[in-house]
């Protein structure tokens, strides 16, 4: 699996704003996702980030994200439809199971916001959790990868001490059949898997 790690990803203004968002209280065994999206026509749906800030985030980081996708999986670049700038707060004791991301994600990214120390993104060789590799938590560190069916296994969790807040920055598509074609996988079997697996189906509903 190719992973792109970039420190100091956000500029100072954007980091300060996203780290200071007034979010609802999340208990230590819960997770809360705030959905924020912007498409190529600049249509915005936002739960916690202002429209002005969404325009600025798209302007500041879209080309950079496209360049990363072009490096990791160039065939998927033409499929881009919209961006997600989700804010996810993970409770200190919350653990999300190992998964390989939904096929509508062309580029999956996370930027660690706060606190100063927590658990980073954890990658694995398979769904059983072998070959564990954690990208350490560091404020303003970004971690990107381009998902591949049954290959890009990863998870996240709190550190047992404090909630973790992160920006999930994804480049998205609605053209799923073309994604499966690029990955040389079956669209029918792939969609069936997400519907039958309760964890993956829950994740699909959480992040779309």
PDB file of C-alpha atoms in Angstrom:
ATOM      1  CA  UNK A   1       0.000   0.000   0.000  1.00  0.00           C
ATOM      2  CA  UNK A   2       1.324   3.430  -0.948  1.00  0.00           C
ATOM      3  CA  UNK A   3       0.921   5.999   1.834  1.00  0.00           C
ATOM      4  CA  UNK A   4       1.723   9.697   1.501  1.00  0.00           C
ATOM      5  CA  UNK A   5       2.634  11.514   4.736  1.00  0.00           C
ATOM      6  CA  UNK A   6       2.920  15.301   4.787  1.00  0.00           C
ATOM      7  CA  UNK A   7       3.710  17.366   7.867  1.00  0.00           C
ATOM      8  CA  UNK A   8       2.490  20.992   8.210  1.00  0.00           C
ATOM      9  CA  UNK A   9      -0.225  20.290   5.631  1.00  0.00           C
ATOM     10  CA  UNK A  10      -2.615  23.095   6.588  1.00  0.00           C
ATOM     11  CA  UNK A  11      -1.559  26.712   6.674  1.00  0.00           C
ATOM     12  CA  UNK A  12      -1.611  28.469  10.043  1.00  0.00           C
ATOM     13  CA  UNK A  13      -4.998  30.151   9.534  1.00  0.00           C
ATOM     14  CA  UNK A  14      -6.801  26.983   8.463  1.00  0.00           C
ATOM     15  CA  UNK A  15      -5.229  24.877  11.196  1.00  0.00           C
ATOM     16  CA  UNK A  16      -6.244  27.386  13.849  1.00  0.00           C
ATOM     17  CA  UNK A  17      -9.822  27.610  12.601  1.00  0.00           C
ATOM     18  CA  UNK A  18     -10.404  23.867  12.242  1.00  0.00           C
ATOM     19  CA  UNK A  19      -8.775  23.104  15.583  1.00  0.00           C
ATOM     20  CA  UNK A  20     -10.999  25.667  17.317  1.00  0.00           C
ATOM     21  CA  UNK A  21     -14.401  24.600  15.975  1.00  0.00           C
ATOM     22  CA  UNK A  22     -17.133  24.568  18.599  1.00  0.00           C
ATOM     23  CA  UNK A  23     -18.202  20.919  18.513  1.00  0.00           C
ATOM     24  CA  UNK A  24     -20.777  19.039  20.541  1.00  0.00           C
ATOM     25  CA  UNK A  25     -19.636  16.947  23.474  1.00  0.00           C
ATOM     26  CA  UNK A  26     -18.598  13.422  22.484  1.00  0.00           C
ATOM     27  CA  UNK A  27     -18.432  10.723  25.147  1.00  0.00           C
ATOM     28  CA  UNK A  28     -15.337   8.553  25.447  1.00  0.00           C
ATOM     29  CA  UNK A  29     -17.002   5.546  23.755  1.00  0.00           C
ATOM     30  CA  UNK A  30     -18.614   7.510  20.897  1.00  0.00           C
ATOM     31  CA  UNK A  31     -17.643   8.951  17.528  1.00  0.00           C
ATOM     32  CA  UNK A  32     -19.178  11.982  15.822  1.00  0.00           C
ATOM     33  CA  UNK A  33     -18.840  12.847  12.128  1.00  0.00           C
ATOM     34  CA  UNK A  34     -19.581  16.383  10.891  1.00  0.00           C
ATOM     35  CA  UNK A  35     -20.217  16.230   7.147  1.00  0.00           C
ATOM     36  CA  UNK A  36     -18.918  19.036   4.932  1.00  0.00           C
ATOM     37  CA  UNK A  37     -18.822  18.713   1.129  1.00  0.00           C
ATOM     38  CA  UNK A  38     -18.149  20.915  -1.897  1.00  0.00           C
ATOM     39  CA  UNK A  39     -18.480  19.914  -5.548  1.00  0.00           C
ATOM     40  CA  UNK A  40     -17.023  21.204  -8.797  1.00  0.00           C
ATOM     41  CA  UNK A  41     -19.851  23.749  -9.105  1.00  0.00           C
ATOM     42  CA  UNK A  42     -19.015  25.065  -5.617  1.00  0.00           C
ATOM     43  CA  UNK A  43     -22.278  23.726  -4.184  1.00  0.00           C
ATOM     44  CA  UNK A  44     -21.738  23.291  -0.446  1.00  0.00           C
ATOM     45  CA  UNK A  45     -23.332  21.175   2.249  1.00  0.00           C
ATOM     46  CA  UNK A  46     -21.860  21.878   5.651  1.00  0.00           C
ATOM     47  CA  UNK A  47     -22.532  20.935   9.264  1.00  0.00           C
ATOM     48  CA  UNK A  48     -19.757  22.741  11.099  1.00  0.00           C
ATOM     49  CA  UNK A  49     -17.583  24.710   8.649  1.00  0.00           C
ATOM     50  CA  UNK A  50     -18.750  28.031   7.208  1.00  0.00           C
ATOM     51  CA  UNK A  51     -19.297  28.392   3.461  1.00  0.00           C
ATOM     52  CA  UNK A  52     -16.537  30.985   3.262  1.00  0.00           C
ATOM     53  CA  UNK A  53     -14.131  28.579   4.898  1.00  0.00           C
ATOM     54  CA  UNK A  54     -15.213  25.725   2.633  1.00  0.00           C
ATOM     55  CA  UNK A  55     -14.442  27.857  -0.432  1.00  0.00           C
ATOM     56  CA  UNK A  56     -11.057  28.704   1.039  1.00  0.00           C
ATOM     57  CA  UNK A  57     -10.204  25.093   1.904  1.00  0.00           C
ATOM     58  CA  UNK A  58     -11.110  23.969  -1.610  1.00  0.00           C
ATOM     59  CA  UNK A  59      -8.995  26.754  -3.100  1.00  0.00           C
ATOM     60  CA  UNK A  60      -6.025  26.118  -0.824  1.00  0.00           C
ATOM     61  CA  UNK A  61      -5.785  22.331  -1.028  1.00  0.00           C
ATOM     62  CA  UNK A  62      -7.622  20.940  -4.060  1.00  0.00           C
ATOM     63  CA  UNK A  63      -4.707  21.095  -6.486  1.00  0.00           C
ATOM     64  CA  UNK A  64      -2.418  19.671  -3.849  1.00  0.00           C
ATOM     65  CA  UNK A  65      -4.786  16.742  -3.261  1.00  0.00           C
ATOM     66  CA  UNK A  66      -5.173  16.106  -6.987  1.00  0.00           C
ATOM     67  CA  UNK A  67      -1.380  15.997  -7.302  1.00  0.00           C
ATOM     68  CA  UNK A  68      -1.242  13.400  -4.520  1.00  0.00           C
ATOM     69  CA  UNK A  69      -3.938  11.293  -6.206  1.00  0.00           C
ATOM     70  CA  UNK A  70      -2.055  11.587  -9.491  1.00  0.00           C
ATOM     71  CA  UNK A  71       1.007  10.213  -7.707  1.00  0.00           C
ATOM     72  CA  UNK A  72      -0.795   7.374  -5.929  1.00  0.00           C
ATOM     73  CA  UNK A  73      -3.449   6.353  -8.476  1.00  0.00           C
ATOM     74  CA  UNK A  74      -3.411   8.467 -11.664  1.00  0.00           C
ATOM     75  CA  UNK A  75      -6.162   6.494 -13.427  1.00  0.00           C
ATOM     76  CA  UNK A  76      -8.690   7.707 -10.851  1.00  0.00           C
ATOM     77  CA  UNK A  77      -8.001  11.434 -11.287  1.00  0.00           C
ATOM     78  CA  UNK A  78     -10.577  11.912 -14.123  1.00  0.00           C
ATOM     79  CA  UNK A  79     -13.303  10.434 -11.901  1.00  0.00           C
ATOM     80  CA  UNK A  80     -13.234  13.312  -9.390  1.00  0.00           C
ATOM     81  CA  UNK A  81     -16.680  14.793  -8.610  1.00  0.00           C
ATOM     82  CA  UNK A  82     -16.523  16.461  -5.184  1.00  0.00           C
ATOM     83  CA  UNK A  83     -14.535  16.888  -1.971  1.00  0.00           C
ATOM     84  CA  UNK A  84     -15.256  16.027   1.627  1.00  0.00           C
ATOM     85  CA  UNK A  85     -13.875  18.084   4.506  1.00  0.00           C
ATOM     86  CA  UNK A  86     -15.386  16.080   7.350  1.00  0.00           C
ATOM     87  CA  UNK A  87     -14.510  16.712  10.978  1.00  0.00           C
ATOM     88  CA  UNK A  88     -14.437  13.545  13.065  1.00  0.00           C
ATOM     89  CA  UNK A  89     -14.171  13.491  16.838  1.00  0.00           C
ATOM     90  CA  UNK A  90     -13.295  10.074  18.212  1.00  0.00           C
ATOM     91  CA  UNK A  91     -13.904   9.324  21.872  1.00  0.00           C
ATOM     92  CA  UNK A  92     -10.945   8.339  24.021  1.00  0.00           C
ATOM     93  CA  UNK A  93     -12.109   4.712  24.273  1.00  0.00           C
ATOM     94  CA  UNK A  94     -13.711   4.399  20.834  1.00  0.00           C
ATOM     95  CA  UNK A  95     -12.254   1.882  18.359  1.00  0.00           C
ATOM     96  CA  UNK A  96     -13.341   1.697  14.724  1.00  0.00           C
ATOM     97  CA  UNK A  97     -12.813  -1.772  13.174  1.00  0.00           C
ATOM     98  CA  UNK A  98     -10.365  -2.585  10.400  1.00  0.00           C
ATOM     99  CA  UNK A  99     -11.806  -1.646   6.983  1.00  0.00           C
ATOM    100  CA  UNK A 100     -10.671  -0.780   3.458  1.00  0.00           C
ATOM    101  CA  UNK A 101     -12.786   2.319   2.711  1.00  0.00           C
ATOM    102  CA  UNK A 102     -15.742   2.689   0.397  1.00  0.00           C
ATOM    103  CA  UNK A 103     -15.228   2.726  -3.397  1.00  0.00           C
ATOM    104  CA  UNK A 104     -16.483   6.289  -3.832  1.00  0.00           C
ATOM    105  CA  UNK A 105     -13.299   7.539  -2.180  1.00  0.00           C
ATOM    106  CA  UNK A 106     -10.664   8.213  -4.816  1.00  0.00           C
ATOM    107  CA  UNK A 107      -8.226   9.687  -2.315  1.00  0.00           C
ATOM    108  CA  UNK A 108      -8.601   9.130   1.425  1.00  0.00           C
ATOM    109  CA  UNK A 109      -6.909  11.609   3.706  1.00  0.00           C
ATOM    110  CA  UNK A 110      -6.768  12.575   7.362  1.00  0.00           C
ATOM    111  CA  UNK A 111      -5.155  15.591   9.002  1.00  0.00           C
ATOM    112  CA  UNK A 112      -4.540  15.353  12.741  1.00  0.00           C
ATOM    113  CA  UNK A 113      -5.900  18.473  14.507  1.00  0.00           C
ATOM    114  CA  UNK A 114      -5.967  17.991  18.267  1.00  0.00           C
ATOM    115  CA  UNK A 115      -4.912  17.190  20.982  1.00  0.00           C
ATOM    116  CA  UNK A 116      -1.131  17.338  21.008  1.00  0.00           C
ATOM    117  CA  UNK A 117      -0.841  13.573  21.486  1.00  0.00           C
ATOM    118  CA  UNK A 118      -3.103  10.691  20.497  1.00  0.00           C
ATOM    119  CA  UNK A 119      -3.259   7.555  18.343  1.00  0.00           C
ATOM    120  CA  UNK A 120      -2.534   7.920  14.637  1.00  0.00           C
ATOM    121  CA  UNK A 121      -3.965   6.025  11.672  1.00  0.00           C
ATOM    122  CA  UNK A 122      -3.165   2.316  11.760  1.00  0.00           C
ATOM    123  CA  UNK A 123      -2.580   0.318   8.567  1.00  0.00           C
ATOM    124  CA  UNK A 124      -2.522  -3.460   8.174  1.00  0.00           C
ATOM    125  CA  UNK A 125      -1.507  -6.082   5.639  1.00  0.00           C
ATOM    126  CA  UNK A 126      -4.923  -7.778   5.834  1.00  0.00           C
ATOM    127  CA  UNK A 127      -8.314  -7.593   7.552  1.00  0.00           C
ATOM    128  CA  UNK A 128      -7.053  -9.840  10.361  1.00  0.00           C
ATOM    129  CA  UNK A 129      -4.728  -7.091  11.560  1.00  0.00           C
ATOM    130  CA  UNK A 130      -1.370  -8.589  10.566  1.00  0.00           C
ATOM    131  CA  UNK A 131       1.544  -6.283   9.800  1.00  0.00           C
ATOM    132  CA  UNK A 132       0.337  -3.427  11.977  1.00  0.00           C
ATOM    133  CA  UNK A 133       1.858  -0.069  11.012  1.00  0.00           C
ATOM    134  CA  UNK A 134       0.805   3.112  12.791  1.00  0.00           C
ATOM    135  CA  UNK A 135       1.483   6.555  11.354  1.00  0.00           C
ATOM    136  CA  UNK A 136       2.229   8.466  14.573  1.00  0.00           C
ATOM    137  CA  UNK A 137      -0.023  11.322  15.628  1.00  0.00           C
ATOM    138  CA  UNK A 138       1.417  14.789  15.106  1.00  0.00           C
ATOM    139  CA  UNK A 139      -0.648  17.954  14.921  1.00  0.00           C
ATOM    140  CA  UNK A 140      -1.104  19.088  11.281  1.00  0.00           C
ATOM    141  CA  UNK A 141       0.288  15.843   9.874  1.00  0.00           C
ATOM    142  CA  UNK A 142      -1.661  14.607   6.836  1.00  0.00           C
ATOM    143  CA  UNK A 143      -1.877  10.953   5.791  1.00  0.00           C
ATOM    144  CA  UNK A 144      -3.174  10.049   2.321  1.00  0.00           C
ATOM    145  CA  UNK A 145      -3.776   6.842   0.369  1.00  0.00           C
ATOM    146  CA  UNK A 146      -5.923   5.702  -2.536  1.00  0.00           C
ATOM    147  CA  UNK A 147      -8.191   2.845  -1.529  1.00  0.00           C
ATOM    148  CA  UNK A 148      -8.162  -0.508  -3.283  1.00  0.00           C
ATOM    149  CA  UNK A 149     -10.709  -3.286  -2.793  1.00  0.00           C
ATOM    150  CA  UNK A 150      -9.594  -5.678  -0.020  1.00  0.00           C
ATOM    151  CA  UNK A 151      -6.096  -4.180   0.132  1.00  0.00           C
ATOM    152  CA  UNK A 152      -5.991  -0.822   1.920  1.00  0.00           C
ATOM    153  CA  UNK A 153      -6.858  -2.063   5.407  1.00  0.00           C
ATOM    154  CA  UNK A 154      -6.735   0.489   8.205  1.00  0.00           C
ATOM    155  CA  UNK A 155      -8.412   1.614  11.418  1.00  0.00           C
ATOM    156  CA  UNK A 156      -8.409   4.414  13.984  1.00  0.00           C
ATOM    157  CA  UNK A 157      -9.100   4.772  17.689  1.00  0.00           C
ATOM    158  CA  UNK A 158      -8.718   6.993  20.711  1.00  0.00           C
ATOM    159  CA  UNK A 159      -5.716   6.613  22.987  1.00  0.00           C
ATOM    160  CA  UNK A 160      -7.733   5.936  26.153  1.00  0.00           C
ATOM    161  CA  UNK A 161      -6.857   9.342  27.569  1.00  0.00           C
ATOM    162  CA  UNK A 162      -8.481  12.044  25.427  1.00  0.00           C
ATOM    163  CA  UNK A 163     -10.703  12.474  22.387  1.00  0.00           C
ATOM    164  CA  UNK A 164      -9.002  12.859  19.019  1.00  0.00           C
ATOM    165  CA  UNK A 165     -10.214  15.423  16.470  1.00  0.00           C
ATOM    166  CA  UNK A 166      -9.215  15.119  12.829  1.00  0.00           C
ATOM    167  CA  UNK A 167     -10.043  16.571   9.439  1.00  0.00           C
ATOM    168  CA  UNK A 168     -10.941  13.833   6.981  1.00  0.00           C
ATOM    169  CA  UNK A 169     -10.170  15.198   3.530  1.00  0.00           C
ATOM    170  CA  UNK A 170     -11.357  12.940   0.704  1.00  0.00           C
ATOM    171  CA  UNK A 171     -11.597  13.302  -3.060  1.00  0.00           C
ATOM    172  CA  UNK A 172     -14.835  11.605  -4.081  1.00  0.00           C
ATOM    173  CA  UNK A 173     -16.681  10.187  -7.072  1.00  0.00           C
ATOM    174  CA  UNK A 174     -20.191   8.991  -7.887  1.00  0.00           C
ATOM    175  CA  UNK A 175     -18.925   6.766 -10.721  1.00  0.00           C
ATOM    176  CA  UNK A 176     -18.506   3.519  -8.815  1.00  0.00           C
ATOM    177  CA  UNK A 177     -18.586   1.184 -11.791  1.00  0.00           C
ATOM    178  CA  UNK A 178     -15.601   2.979 -13.274  1.00  0.00           C
ATOM    179  CA  UNK A 179     -13.753   2.668  -9.954  1.00  0.00           C
ATOM    180  CA  UNK A 180     -14.218  -1.091  -9.927  1.00  0.00           C
ATOM    181  CA  UNK A 181     -13.140  -1.273 -13.563  1.00  0.00           C
ATOM    182  CA  UNK A 182      -9.887   0.547 -12.769  1.00  0.00           C
ATOM    183  CA  UNK A 183      -9.294  -1.788  -9.817  1.00  0.00           C
ATOM    184  CA  UNK A 184     -10.144  -4.864 -11.942  1.00  0.00           C
ATOM    185  CA  UNK A 185     -12.802  -5.887  -9.438  1.00  0.00           C
ATOM    186  CA  UNK A 186     -16.456  -6.894  -9.707  1.00  0.00           C
ATOM    187  CA  UNK A 187     -18.886  -4.029  -9.140  1.00  0.00           C
ATOM    188  CA  UNK A 188     -21.674  -6.442  -8.180  1.00  0.00           C
ATOM    189  CA  UNK A 189     -19.597  -8.416  -5.667  1.00  0.00           C
ATOM    190  CA  UNK A 190     -18.073  -5.263  -4.219  1.00  0.00           C
ATOM    191  CA  UNK A 191     -21.416  -3.608  -3.585  1.00  0.00           C
ATOM    192  CA  UNK A 192     -22.830  -6.820  -2.155  1.00  0.00           C
ATOM    193  CA  UNK A 193     -19.968  -7.008   0.319  1.00  0.00           C
ATOM    194  CA  UNK A 194     -20.689  -3.534   1.685  1.00  0.00           C
ATOM    195  CA  UNK A 195     -24.368  -4.301   2.111  1.00  0.00           C
ATOM    196  CA  UNK A 196     -23.778  -7.598   3.902  1.00  0.00           C
ATOM    197  CA  UNK A 197     -20.964  -6.459   6.205  1.00  0.00           C
ATOM    198  CA  UNK A 198     -22.524  -4.489   9.109  1.00  0.00           C
ATOM    199  CA  UNK A 199     -19.323  -2.623   9.968  1.00  0.00           C
ATOM    200  CA  UNK A 200     -18.625  -1.548   6.398  1.00  0.00           C
ATOM    201  CA  UNK A 201     -22.264  -0.644   5.815  1.00  0.00           C
ATOM    202  CA  UNK A 202     -22.219   1.453   8.990  1.00  0.00           C
ATOM    203  CA  UNK A 203     -19.047   3.182   7.840  1.00  0.00           C
ATOM    204  CA  UNK A 204     -20.638   3.921   4.470  1.00  0.00           C
ATOM    205  CA  UNK A 205     -23.548   5.627   6.213  1.00  0.00           C
ATOM    206  CA  UNK A 206     -21.233   7.466   8.604  1.00  0.00           C
ATOM    207  CA  UNK A 207     -19.072   9.101   5.977  1.00  0.00           C
ATOM    208  CA  UNK A 208     -21.296   9.803   2.979  1.00  0.00           C
TER     209      UNK A 208
END
